[in-house]
Amino acid sequence: MEKIMVVNGSPRAPKSNSKRYAALFSKYSKNGTSYFNISKTNHLALCGEMEAFSHLLFVFPLYADGIPVTLLHFLKTLEQNPPKNKPTVSVLINCGFLESRQNDVAVDMMRLFCKENGYPFGSVLKIGSGEAILDTPFRVLVARKIRKLAKGIEKKEYQVLKVSMPLSRKMFLRASTVYWTNYGKKNNVTKEQMETMQIEGPGEDEKKTKPF
Ligand SMILES: Cc1cc2nc3c(=O)[nH]c(=O)nc-3n(C[C@H](O)[C@H](O)[C@H](O)COP(=O)(O)O)c2cc1C
């Protein structure tokens, strides 16, 4: 059985949810997997590695309704340095919002890349509430879908799967607000600060005039 190359496209790959999803996939894949992160310096090495695989699974988060820049940069390198034998590409994407359909545009971006560059397209798993679901009892739902994804790839029966927490939007919003407010508290950031556009501390110039 042919091993699957699993590539994590999260900008925070070593500490990412994508890493946890990839680990679940590896657990359920009978093919066996080889796991790689994308770093700033390993693009060409990954393109070289790809030669040995007939199936490639990209695992990554949704960032600003699209694919993260880490993955985008890697795809640009891959476009210029393709393997001789192109693997079939599957996608496991997770997003923070409740609805798995939030991932649709990013999946289309991957489909387009594959179409334009001659990679056969395989399966898709779209995960909604992906930041939270693994630490809730609904983890079993996502584990079940990842097992289904692995089985389909093993049999070359490609499919589009989706999963999310079975909560109303109102309940999800309430639960996530409590979660992020407590998370902020732990890091000495108030809810009001989180509601501003300032996502990091002020730059050096600003610090001189306006203490944070
Ligand atoms: C800069 C940034 C942009 C994001 N944009 C979106 C988005 O547009 N829609 C969404 O549902 N989640 C969004 N998220 C949430 C991530 O998709 C979510 O936290 C995911 O679990 C992160 O996965 P990772 O740990 O594998 O990177 C965003 C997160 C960050 C940090």
PDB file of C-alpha atoms and ligand atoms in Angstrom:
ATOM      1  CA  MET A   1       0.000   0.000   0.000  1.00  0.00           C
ATOM      2  CA  GLU A   2       1.330   3.422  -0.939  1.00  0.00           C
ATOM      3  CA  LYS A   3       2.269   5.820   1.843  1.00  0.00           C
ATOM      4  CA  ILE A   4       0.617   9.235   1.945  1.00  0.00           C
ATOM      5  CA  MET A   5       2.548  12.493   2.206  1.00  0.00           C
ATOM      6  CA  VAL A   6       0.847  14.755   4.769  1.00  0.00           C
ATOM      7  CA  VAL A   7       1.801  18.449   4.588  1.00  0.00           C
ATOM      8  CA  ASN A   8       0.737  20.865   7.323  1.00  0.00           C
ATOM      9  CA  GLY A   9       0.169  24.346   5.846  1.00  0.00           C
ATOM     10  CA  SER A  10      -0.573  26.170   9.111  1.00  0.00           C
ATOM     11  CA  PRO A  11       1.609  29.199   9.859  1.00  0.00           C
ATOM     12  CA  ARG A  12       1.843  27.895  13.436  1.00  0.00           C
ATOM     13  CA  ALA A  13       2.401  24.303  12.370  1.00  0.00           C
ATOM     14  CA  PRO A  14       4.256  22.965  15.452  1.00  0.00           C
ATOM     15  CA  LYS A  15       1.453  24.095  17.780  1.00  0.00           C
ATOM     16  CA  SER A  16      -1.443  23.954  15.363  1.00  0.00           C
ATOM     17  CA  ASN A  17      -4.866  22.371  15.316  1.00  0.00           C
ATOM     18  CA  SER A  18      -3.875  21.143  11.868  1.00  0.00           C
ATOM     19  CA  LYS A  19      -1.130  19.094  13.515  1.00  0.00           C
ATOM     20  CA  ARG A  20      -3.738  17.429  15.712  1.00  0.00           C
ATOM     21  CA  TYR A  21      -5.984  16.726  12.723  1.00  0.00           C
ATOM     22  CA  ALA A  22      -3.023  15.319  10.798  1.00  0.00           C
ATOM     23  CA  ALA A  23      -2.171  13.041  13.745  1.00  0.00           C
ATOM     24  CA  LEU A  24      -5.740  11.683  13.750  1.00  0.00           C
ATOM     25  CA  PHE A  25      -5.501  11.071  10.005  1.00  0.00           C
ATOM     26  CA  SER A  26      -2.229   9.181  10.481  1.00  0.00           C
ATOM     27  CA  LYS A  27      -3.840   7.096  13.220  1.00  0.00           C
ATOM     28  CA  TYR A  28      -6.650   6.005  10.912  1.00  0.00           C
ATOM     29  CA  SER A  29      -4.732   5.682   7.650  1.00  0.00           C
ATOM     30  CA  LYS A  30      -3.880   2.095   6.802  1.00  0.00           C
ATOM     31  CA  ASN A  31      -1.612   3.366   4.023  1.00  0.00           C
ATOM     32  CA  GLY A  32       0.814   4.867   6.526  1.00  0.00           C
ATOM     33  CA  THR A  33       1.834   8.527   6.371  1.00  0.00           C
ATOM     34  CA  SER A  34       4.914  10.729   6.323  1.00  0.00           C
ATOM     35  CA  TYR A  35       4.296  14.093   7.987  1.00  0.00           C
ATOM     36  CA  PHE A  36       5.911  17.430   7.070  1.00  0.00           C
ATOM     37  CA  ASN A  37       5.517  21.061   8.159  1.00  0.00           C
ATOM     38  CA  ILE A  38       6.032  23.896   5.686  1.00  0.00           C
ATOM     39  CA  SER A  39       8.794  26.242   6.863  1.00  0.00           C
ATOM     40  CA  LYS A  40      10.318  29.276   5.179  1.00  0.00           C
ATOM     41  CA  THR A  41      13.361  27.270   4.117  1.00  0.00           C
ATOM     42  CA  ASN A  42      12.120  23.789   3.196  1.00  0.00           C
ATOM     43  CA  HIS A  43      10.005  24.427   0.094  1.00  0.00           C
ATOM     44  CA  LEU A  44      12.418  22.849  -2.376  1.00  0.00           C
ATOM     45  CA  ALA A  45      13.102  19.914  -0.063  1.00  0.00           C
ATOM     46  CA  LEU A  46       9.359  19.231   0.145  1.00  0.00           C
ATOM     47  CA  CYS A  47       9.027  19.399  -3.640  1.00  0.00           C
ATOM     48  CA  GLY A  48      11.823  16.806  -3.859  1.00  0.00           C
ATOM     49  CA  GLU A  49      10.199  14.557  -1.229  1.00  0.00           C
ATOM     50  CA  MET A  50       6.937  14.606  -3.187  1.00  0.00           C
ATOM     51  CA  GLU A  51       8.505  12.467  -5.904  1.00  0.00           C
ATOM     52  CA  ALA A  52       8.181   9.401  -3.660  1.00  0.00           C
ATOM     53  CA  PHE A  53       4.428   9.691  -3.038  1.00  0.00           C
ATOM     54  CA  SER A  54       1.351   9.003  -5.153  1.00  0.00           C
ATOM     55  CA  HIS A  55      -0.990  10.732  -2.685  1.00  0.00           C
ATOM     56  CA  LEU A  56      -0.615  14.062  -0.939  1.00  0.00           C
ATOM     57  CA  LEU A  57      -2.859  15.417   1.834  1.00  0.00           C
ATOM     58  CA  PHE A  58      -2.690  19.130   2.637  1.00  0.00           C
ATOM     59  CA  VAL A  59      -3.899  19.883   6.179  1.00  0.00           C
ATOM     60  CA  PHE A  60      -4.342  23.591   6.871  1.00  0.00           C
ATOM     61  CA  PRO A  61      -6.550  26.273   8.473  1.00  0.00           C
ATOM     62  CA  LEU A  62      -8.772  28.882   6.863  1.00  0.00           C
ATOM     63  CA  TYR A  63      -7.163  32.322   7.125  1.00  0.00           C
ATOM     64  CA  ALA A  64      -9.168  35.392   6.041  1.00  0.00           C
ATOM     65  CA  ASP A  65     -11.511  33.255   3.951  1.00  0.00           C
ATOM     66  CA  GLY A  66      -8.659  31.751   1.960  1.00  0.00           C
ATOM     67  CA  ILE A  67      -5.548  29.603   2.167  1.00  0.00           C
ATOM     68  CA  PRO A  68      -2.840  30.789   4.594  1.00  0.00           C
ATOM     69  CA  VAL A  69       0.117  32.611   3.098  1.00  0.00           C
ATOM     70  CA  THR A  70       2.485  29.845   4.277  1.00  0.00           C
ATOM     71  CA  LEU A  71       0.695  27.437   1.973  1.00  0.00           C
ATOM     72  CA  LEU A  72       0.331  29.987  -0.827  1.00  0.00           C
ATOM     73  CA  HIS A  73       4.103  30.592  -0.870  1.00  0.00           C
ATOM     74  CA  PHE A  74       4.759  26.867  -0.922  1.00  0.00           C
ATOM     75  CA  LEU A  75       2.359  26.365  -3.849  1.00  0.00           C
ATOM     76  CA  LYS A  76       4.233  29.063  -5.769  1.00  0.00           C
ATOM     77  CA  THR A  77       7.481  27.124  -5.315  1.00  0.00           C
ATOM     78  CA  LEU A  78       5.752  23.858  -6.218  1.00  0.00           C
ATOM     79  CA  GLU A  79       4.435  25.456  -9.397  1.00  0.00           C
ATOM     80  CA  GLN A  80       8.029  26.159 -10.472  1.00  0.00           C
ATOM     81  CA  ASN A  81       9.459  22.843  -9.197  1.00  0.00           C
ATOM     82  CA  PRO A  82       6.870  20.135  -9.819  1.00  0.00           C
ATOM     83  CA  PRO A  83       7.589  16.445  -9.230  1.00  0.00           C
ATOM     84  CA  LYS A  84       7.804  14.265 -12.371  1.00  0.00           C
ATOM     85  CA  ASN A  85       4.926  12.076 -11.209  1.00  0.00           C
ATOM     86  CA  LYS A  86       2.165  14.213  -9.804  1.00  0.00           C
ATOM     87  CA  PRO A  87       0.408  12.826  -6.746  1.00  0.00           C
ATOM     88  CA  THR A  88      -3.348  12.965  -6.200  1.00  0.00           C
ATOM     89  CA  VAL A  89      -4.082  15.870  -3.863  1.00  0.00           C
ATOM     90  CA  SER A  90      -6.603  15.731  -0.997  1.00  0.00           C
ATOM     91  CA  VAL A  91      -7.431  18.534   1.415  1.00  0.00           C
ATOM     92  CA  LEU A  92      -8.288  18.613   5.121  1.00  0.00           C
ATOM     93  CA  ILE A  93      -9.178  22.153   6.104  1.00  0.00           C
ATOM     94  CA  ASN A  94     -10.409  23.564   9.414  1.00  0.00           C
ATOM     95  CA  CYS A  95     -11.844  26.975  10.270  1.00  0.00           C
ATOM     96  CA  GLY A  96     -12.760  28.842  13.433  1.00  0.00           C
ATOM     97  CA  PHE A  97     -16.343  29.683  12.532  1.00  0.00           C
ATOM     98  CA  LEU A  98     -19.150  27.209  13.061  1.00  0.00           C
ATOM     99  CA  GLU A  99     -20.095  26.631   9.437  1.00  0.00           C
ATOM    100  CA  SER A 100     -17.945  24.167   7.482  1.00  0.00           C
ATOM    101  CA  ARG A 101     -19.007  25.942   4.258  1.00  0.00           C
ATOM    102  CA  GLN A 102     -16.794  28.892   5.278  1.00  0.00           C
ATOM    103  CA  ASN A 103     -13.998  26.718   3.850  1.00  0.00           C
ATOM    104  CA  ASP A 104     -15.491  26.489   0.357  1.00  0.00           C
ATOM    105  CA  VAL A 105     -13.482  29.296  -1.243  1.00  0.00           C
ATOM    106  CA  ALA A 106     -10.186  27.911   0.084  1.00  0.00           C
ATOM    107  CA  VAL A 107     -11.090  24.466  -1.251  1.00  0.00           C
ATOM    108  CA  ASP A 108     -11.827  26.063  -4.645  1.00  0.00           C
ATOM    109  CA  MET A 109      -8.392  27.708  -4.524  1.00  0.00           C
ATOM    110  CA  MET A 110      -6.807  24.278  -4.036  1.00  0.00           C
ATOM    111  CA  ARG A 111      -8.930  22.737  -6.801  1.00  0.00           C
ATOM    112  CA  LEU A 112      -7.874  25.503  -9.175  1.00  0.00           C
ATOM    113  CA  PHE A 113      -4.199  25.019  -8.312  1.00  0.00           C
ATOM    114  CA  CYS A 114      -4.542  21.297  -9.037  1.00  0.00           C
ATOM    115  CA  LYS A 115      -6.421  21.845 -12.288  1.00  0.00           C
ATOM    116  CA  GLU A 116      -3.935  24.398 -13.591  1.00  0.00           C
ATOM    117  CA  ASN A 117      -0.908  22.328 -12.598  1.00  0.00           C
ATOM    118  CA  GLY A 118      -2.106  18.855 -13.566  1.00  0.00           C
ATOM    119  CA  TYR A 119      -2.564  17.250 -10.160  1.00  0.00           C
ATOM    120  CA  PRO A 120      -5.477  14.801  -9.901  1.00  0.00           C
ATOM    121  CA  PHE A 121      -7.837  15.948  -7.164  1.00  0.00           C
ATOM    122  CA  GLY A 122      -8.901  13.536  -4.411  1.00  0.00           C
ATOM    123  CA  SER A 123     -11.032  14.039  -1.315  1.00  0.00           C
ATOM    124  CA  VAL A 124     -11.983  16.995   0.851  1.00  0.00           C
ATOM    125  CA  LEU A 125     -12.834  17.255   4.536  1.00  0.00           C
ATOM    126  CA  LYS A 126     -14.137  20.649   5.679  1.00  0.00           C
ATOM    127  CA  ILE A 127     -14.176  21.171   9.444  1.00  0.00           C
ATOM    128  CA  GLY A 128     -16.195  23.986  11.038  1.00  0.00           C
ATOM    129  CA  SER A 129     -15.577  25.037  14.666  1.00  0.00           C
ATOM    130  CA  GLY A 130     -12.107  23.613  14.116  1.00  0.00           C
ATOM    131  CA  GLU A 131     -10.426  25.652  16.849  1.00  0.00           C
ATOM    132  CA  ALA A 132     -12.705  24.160  19.504  1.00  0.00           C
ATOM    133  CA  ILE A 133     -14.163  20.835  18.460  1.00  0.00           C
ATOM    134  CA  LEU A 134     -11.194  18.642  19.414  1.00  0.00           C
ATOM    135  CA  ASP A 135     -11.490  19.663  23.068  1.00  0.00           C
ATOM    136  CA  THR A 136     -15.195  18.945  23.361  1.00  0.00           C
ATOM    137  CA  PRO A 137     -17.220  15.726  23.479  1.00  0.00           C
ATOM    138  CA  PHE A 138     -17.945  16.374  19.763  1.00  0.00           C
ATOM    139  CA  ARG A 139     -14.393  15.244  19.071  1.00  0.00           C
ATOM    140  CA  VAL A 140     -15.859  11.833  18.195  1.00  0.00           C
ATOM    141  CA  LEU A 141     -17.706  13.389  15.247  1.00  0.00           C
ATOM    142  CA  VAL A 142     -14.535  14.767  13.740  1.00  0.00           C
ATOM    143  CA  ALA A 143     -12.611  11.555  14.428  1.00  0.00           C
ATOM    144  CA  ARG A 144     -15.322   9.605  12.594  1.00  0.00           C
ATOM    145  CA  LYS A 145     -15.082  11.882   9.539  1.00  0.00           C
ATOM    146  CA  ILE A 146     -11.286  11.712   9.482  1.00  0.00           C
ATOM    147  CA  ARG A 147     -11.501   7.912   9.565  1.00  0.00           C
ATOM    148  CA  LYS A 148     -13.944   8.077   6.627  1.00  0.00           C
ATOM    149  CA  LEU A 149     -11.545  10.380   4.765  1.00  0.00           C
ATOM    150  CA  ALA A 150      -8.663   7.944   5.331  1.00  0.00           C
ATOM    151  CA  LYS A 151     -10.733   4.956   4.216  1.00  0.00           C
ATOM    152  CA  GLY A 152     -11.902   6.720   1.050  1.00  0.00           C
ATOM    153  CA  ILE A 153      -8.348   7.650   0.108  1.00  0.00           C
ATOM    154  CA  GLU A 154      -7.205   4.086   0.779  1.00  0.00           C
ATOM    155  CA  LYS A 155      -9.865   2.766  -1.631  1.00  0.00           C
ATOM    156  CA  LYS A 156      -9.414   5.656  -4.096  1.00  0.00           C
ATOM    157  CA  GLU A 157     -13.092   6.479  -3.638  1.00  0.00           C
ATOM    158  CA  TYR A 158     -12.895  10.230  -3.402  1.00  0.00           C
ATOM    159  CA  GLN A 159     -15.525  12.265  -1.577  1.00  0.00           C
ATOM    160  CA  VAL A 160     -16.353  15.649  -0.082  1.00  0.00           C
ATOM    161  CA  LEU A 161     -16.969  15.446   3.676  1.00  0.00           C
ATOM    162  CA  LYS A 162     -17.859  18.033   6.282  1.00  0.00           C
ATOM    163  CA  VAL A 163     -18.266  18.228  10.039  1.00  0.00           C
ATOM    164  CA  SER A 164     -18.903  20.813  12.731  1.00  0.00           C
ATOM    165  CA  MET A 165     -20.238  21.061  16.255  1.00  0.00           C
ATOM    166  CA  PRO A 166     -23.984  20.405  16.257  1.00  0.00           C
ATOM    167  CA  LEU A 167     -24.818  23.689  17.980  1.00  0.00           C
ATOM    168  CA  SER A 168     -27.033  26.612  16.994  1.00  0.00           C
ATOM    169  CA  ARG A 169     -25.151  29.748  15.924  1.00  0.00           C
ATOM    170  CA  LYS A 170     -26.417  31.488  19.066  1.00  0.00           C
ATOM    171  CA  MET A 171     -25.066  28.780  21.369  1.00  0.00           C
ATOM    172  CA  PHE A 172     -21.777  28.662  19.502  1.00  0.00           C
ATOM    173  CA  LEU A 173     -21.392  32.440  19.733  1.00  0.00           C
ATOM    174  CA  ARG A 174     -22.131  32.416  23.448  1.00  0.00           C
ATOM    175  CA  ALA A 175     -19.692  29.555  24.139  1.00  0.00           C
ATOM    176  CA  SER A 176     -16.925  31.062  21.993  1.00  0.00           C
ATOM    177  CA  THR A 177     -17.318  34.510  23.600  1.00  0.00           C
ATOM    178  CA  VAL A 178     -16.827  32.970  27.061  1.00  0.00           C
ATOM    179  CA  TYR A 179     -13.843  30.971  25.762  1.00  0.00           C
ATOM    180  CA  TRP A 180     -12.063  33.970  24.174  1.00  0.00           C
ATOM    181  CA  THR A 181     -12.844  36.309  27.083  1.00  0.00           C
ATOM    182  CA  ASN A 182     -11.255  33.846  29.523  1.00  0.00           C
ATOM    183  CA  TYR A 183      -8.347  33.299  27.131  1.00  0.00           C
ATOM    184  CA  GLY A 184      -7.790  37.063  27.058  1.00  0.00           C
ATOM    185  CA  LYS A 185      -7.926  37.265  30.851  1.00  0.00           C
ATOM    186  CA  LYS A 186      -5.204  34.615  31.115  1.00  0.00           C
ATOM    187  CA  ASN A 187      -3.040  36.813  28.884  1.00  0.00           C
ATOM    188  CA  ASN A 188      -3.977  40.119  30.547  1.00  0.00           C
ATOM    189  CA  VAL A 189      -6.017  41.317  27.595  1.00  0.00           C
ATOM    190  CA  THR A 190      -9.518  42.673  28.225  1.00  0.00           C
ATOM    191  CA  LYS A 191     -12.589  42.042  26.075  1.00  0.00           C
ATOM    192  CA  GLU A 192     -12.553  45.741  25.097  1.00  0.00           C
ATOM    193  CA  GLN A 193      -8.941  45.475  23.911  1.00  0.00           C
ATOM    194  CA  MET A 194      -9.832  42.402  21.874  1.00  0.00           C
ATOM    195  CA  GLU A 195     -12.622  44.343  20.191  1.00  0.00           C
ATOM    196  CA  THR A 196     -10.198  46.906  18.765  1.00  0.00           C
ATOM    197  CA  MET A 197      -8.288  46.535  15.498  1.00  0.00           C
ATOM    198  CA  GLN A 198      -4.990  46.535  17.404  1.00  0.00           C
ATOM    199  CA  ILE A 199      -3.861  42.914  17.303  1.00  0.00           C
ATOM    200  CA  GLU A 200      -0.359  43.474  18.629  1.00  0.00           C
ATOM    201  CA  GLY A 201       1.301  45.968  20.963  1.00  0.00           C
ATOM    202  CA  PRO A 202       2.042  49.433  19.513  1.00  0.00           C
ATOM    203  CA  GLY A 203       5.116  49.936  17.356  1.00  0.00           C
ATOM    204  CA  GLU A 204       8.202  51.646  18.766  1.00  0.00           C
ATOM    205  CA  ASP A 205       7.176  55.135  17.555  1.00  0.00           C
ATOM    206  CA  GLU A 206       3.736  54.884  19.039  1.00  0.00           C
ATOM    207  CA  LYS A 207       5.133  53.621  22.355  1.00  0.00           C
ATOM    208  CA  LYS A 208       7.039  56.878  22.859  1.00  0.00           C
ATOM    209  CA  THR A 209       3.893  58.997  22.774  1.00  0.00           C
ATOM    210  CA  LYS A 210       1.150  56.638  23.877  1.00  0.00           C
ATOM    211  CA  PRO A 211       1.857  54.125  26.633  1.00  0.00           C
ATOM    212  CA  PHE A 212      -0.205  50.947  26.070  1.00  0.00           C
TER     213      PHE A 212
HETATM  214  C1  LIG B   1      -5.088  35.458  11.026  1.00  0.00           C
HETATM  215  C2  LIG B   1      -6.245  34.495  11.159  1.00  0.00           C
HETATM  216  C3  LIG B   1      -7.280  34.524  10.237  1.00  0.00           C
HETATM  217  C4  LIG B   1      -8.360  33.653  10.364  1.00  0.00           C
HETATM  218  N1  LIG B   1      -9.387  33.728   9.473  1.00  0.00           N
HETATM  219  C5  LIG B   1     -10.469  32.931   9.626  1.00  0.00           C
HETATM  220  C6  LIG B   1     -11.587  33.035   8.730  1.00  0.00           C
HETATM  221  O1  LIG B   1     -11.599  33.822   7.798  1.00  0.00           O
HETATM  222  N2  LIG B   1     -12.664  32.237   8.961  1.00  0.00           N
HETATM  223  C7  LIG B   1     -12.691  31.323   9.984  1.00  0.00           C
HETATM  224  O2  LIG B   1     -13.708  30.630  10.128  1.00  0.00           O
HETATM  225  N3  LIG B   1     -11.636  31.188  10.816  1.00  0.00           N
HETATM  226  C8  LIG B   1     -10.532  31.969  10.674  1.00  0.00           C
HETATM  227  N4  LIG B   1      -9.466  31.839  11.521  1.00  0.00           N
HETATM  228  C9  LIG B   1      -9.486  30.789  12.553  1.00  0.00           C
HETATM  229  C10 LIG B   1      -8.624  29.571  12.174  1.00  0.00           C
HETATM  230  O3  LIG B   1      -9.026  29.023  10.952  1.00  0.00           O
HETATM  231  C11 LIG B   1      -8.749  28.521  13.286  1.00  0.00           C
HETATM  232  O4  LIG B   1      -8.323  29.094  14.508  1.00  0.00           O
HETATM  233  C12 LIG B   1      -7.966  27.265  13.012  1.00  0.00           C
HETATM  234  O5  LIG B   1      -8.332  26.282  13.957  1.00  0.00           O
HETATM  235  C13 LIG B   1      -6.449  27.485  13.087  1.00  0.00           C
HETATM  236  O6  LIG B   1      -5.838  26.278  12.701  1.00  0.00           O
HETATM  237  P1  LIG B   1      -4.289  25.985  12.931  1.00  0.00           P
HETATM  238  O7  LIG B   1      -4.093  25.902  14.431  1.00  0.00           O
HETATM  239  O8  LIG B   1      -4.067  24.674  12.253  1.00  0.00           O
HETATM  240  O9  LIG B   1      -3.508  27.110  12.330  1.00  0.00           O
HETATM  241  C14 LIG B   1      -8.395  32.702  11.422  1.00  0.00           C
HETATM  242  C15 LIG B   1      -7.328  32.671  12.333  1.00  0.00           C
HETATM  243  C16 LIG B   1      -6.279  33.545  12.216  1.00  0.00           C
HETATM  244  C17 LIG B   1      -5.160  33.507  13.232  1.00  0.00           C
END
